[in-house]
C-alpha atoms as one frame of an Amber mdcrd trajectory, in Angstrom:
protein
 113.924 133.011 115.204 117.035 133.858 117.204 120.424 132.393 116.348 120.399
 130.348 119.575 117.044 128.747 118.750 118.199 128.006 115.215 121.378 126.367
 116.536 119.345 124.303 119.004 117.026 123.221 116.204 120.003 122.191 114.089
 121.545 120.168 116.928 118.235 118.429 117.610 117.961 117.601 113.904 121.504
 116.233 113.828 120.867 114.181 116.986 117.680 112.662 115.583 119.368 111.921
 112.253 122.269 110.181 114.022 119.842 108.117 116.142 117.980 107.096 112.992
 121.296 106.216 111.314 122.242 104.000 114.283 118.870 102.278 113.993 119.601
 101.684 110.307 122.615  99.581 111.270 120.064  96.802 111.696 118.402  97.467
 108.323 119.914  94.424 106.621 118.787  92.155 109.431 115.238  93.511 109.285
 115.114  93.298 105.499 116.127  89.630 105.784 113.643  89.159 108.645 110.751
  90.423 106.518 111.639  87.717 104.006 111.251  84.926 106.575 107.519  85.343
 105.975 108.006  84.038 102.426 108.039  80.325 101.608 111.399  79.174 100.344
 112.968  76.226  98.612 115.685  74.334 100.453 118.672  72.790  98.731 117.058
  69.350  98.699 114.116  70.964  96.851 111.638  70.746  99.712 109.522  73.847
 100.288 109.413  75.463 103.698 106.179  77.412 104.081 106.289  81.059 105.048
 104.293  82.655 107.828 101.167  84.677 107.270 101.897  88.385 107.569 101.015
  89.508 111.063 101.178  92.758 112.994 104.895  92.271 113.635 105.675  92.296
 109.913 103.870  95.616 109.398 105.396  97.135 112.557 108.910  96.223 111.391
 108.208  97.742 107.997 106.857 100.934 109.591 109.699 101.329 112.123 112.372
 101.031 109.468 110.492 103.366 107.142 110.445 105.983 109.926 114.181 105.441
 110.541 114.834 106.013 106.833 112.838 109.238 107.040 114.599 110.393 110.193
 118.175 109.981 109.024 117.692 112.677 106.369 117.381 115.464 108.946 115.137
 118.523 108.817 114.460 120.912 105.930 116.078 124.318 105.985 114.056 127.233
 107.327 112.952 130.297 105.428 111.568 128.700 102.263 108.266 127.069 101.499
 108.070 123.409 102.478 107.887 122.267  98.844 111.041 124.166  97.859 113.099
 123.793 101.018 116.420 122.027 100.687 117.797 119.758 103.375 120.758 120.407
 105.603 124.109 119.203 104.408 124.645 117.243 107.655 121.383 115.365 107.088
 122.453 114.562 103.527 125.806 113.198 104.707 124.115 111.066 107.368 121.537
 109.853 104.838 124.205 108.947 102.282 126.420 107.136 104.793 123.385 105.344
 106.230 122.527 104.147 102.739 126.014 102.687 102.300 125.914 101.043 105.736
 122.437  99.663 105.042 123.603  98.208 101.706 126.508  96.437 103.395 124.116
  95.241 106.107 121.725  93.793 103.537 124.542  91.785 101.977 125.899  90.586
 105.314 122.464  89.609 106.648 121.642  87.740 103.441 124.911  85.820 103.715
 124.264  84.958 107.378 120.683  83.894 106.710 121.706  81.777 103.742 124.636
  79.645 104.781 124.593  76.791 102.302 124.706  73.084 103.045 128.145  72.860
 101.482 129.360  75.247 104.198 127.860  73.104 106.944 128.628  69.757 105.285
 125.048  68.594 105.712 121.780  68.428 103.737 123.355  67.480 100.418 122.124
  69.384  97.409 119.644  67.588  95.197 121.451  68.453  91.980 125.032  67.342
  91.513 127.341  70.336  91.443 124.523  72.774  92.128 122.769  73.890  95.308
 119.987  75.426  93.222 118.162  77.652  94.123 120.308  78.760  97.079 122.045
  81.751  95.491 119.211  83.030  93.231 116.807  83.023  96.188 119.320  84.946
  98.285 119.780  87.550  95.548 116.008  87.948  95.153 115.651  88.505  98.907
 118.307  91.231  98.779 116.643  93.323  96.054 114.255  95.440  98.206 116.936
  96.241 100.768 119.477  97.207  98.138 116.917  99.360  96.316 116.141 101.279
  99.528 119.771 101.550 100.652 121.109 102.737  97.302 118.228 105.208  96.953
 119.241 106.697 100.306 122.821 107.085  99.107 121.793 108.692  95.806 119.318
 111.058  97.462 121.947 112.062 100.024 124.200 113.080  97.120 121.435 115.237
  95.602 120.943 117.539  98.596 121.680 120.696  96.589 119.493 119.801  93.613
 116.251 118.306  94.878 113.748 119.573  97.457 113.996 118.032 100.928 110.671
 116.202 100.785 111.644 114.367  97.570 115.021 113.426  99.021 113.374 112.087
 102.175 110.412 110.237 100.669 112.015 108.644  97.591 114.066 105.939  99.402
 111.174 105.019 101.706 108.641 104.765  98.884 111.021 102.751  96.687 111.861
 100.354  99.532 108.241  99.789 100.603 107.112  99.293  96.982 110.003  96.861
  96.386 109.113  94.865  99.532 105.440  94.615  98.591 106.309  93.778  94.968
 108.655  90.980  96.018 106.023  89.530  98.341 103.355  89.824  95.636 105.334
  88.016  92.925 107.147  85.499  95.126 104.609  82.643  95.106 103.039  83.014
  91.640 106.179  83.952  89.680 109.399  83.073  91.508 108.509  79.900  93.405
 107.765  77.914  90.214 111.214  78.918  88.942 112.952  78.011  92.215 111.173
  74.644  92.528 112.167  73.700  88.999 115.531  72.374  87.800 118.634  74.602
  87.744 118.657  77.323  85.125
């Protein structure tokens, strides 16, 4: 491959990684949006039912998984696929995207979960406690933070791990965390959240 073609390939890889990183600016919002499908307990202890998972839920999950893959860039040329390292630029973009996504998860959770004390309405059922407002919010944040922090860590390991591990690890961890949260929400967490403050 000529030097010009290699440079073009690198620029295309950088462009695609930057586009994916821009898409990841909305990661926190999407992570919070996936959680709107879960039932949740309001501050007056009524339960708002969640929606049944539809095509939109799976499309959102898939689009953000692809964005997480894309922001890592391409593998380097000249080595076997299983041993190829990633480009340093892709690792930097992946790491920064992970930090931005983590901040986005926190900000989206805060925006989605403005408490009744903030709005001076819907008084909390328990005196001095808006249980389970905060614990529910933290539980919703877990999958997003797992995926975002995995992106940051994998971006830092560009020189030590093969490209395919660095690219797939955050996506797999995030998707598994999302499915795990949705699997345990009703049978395990809802009984805790509908009970008295802990």
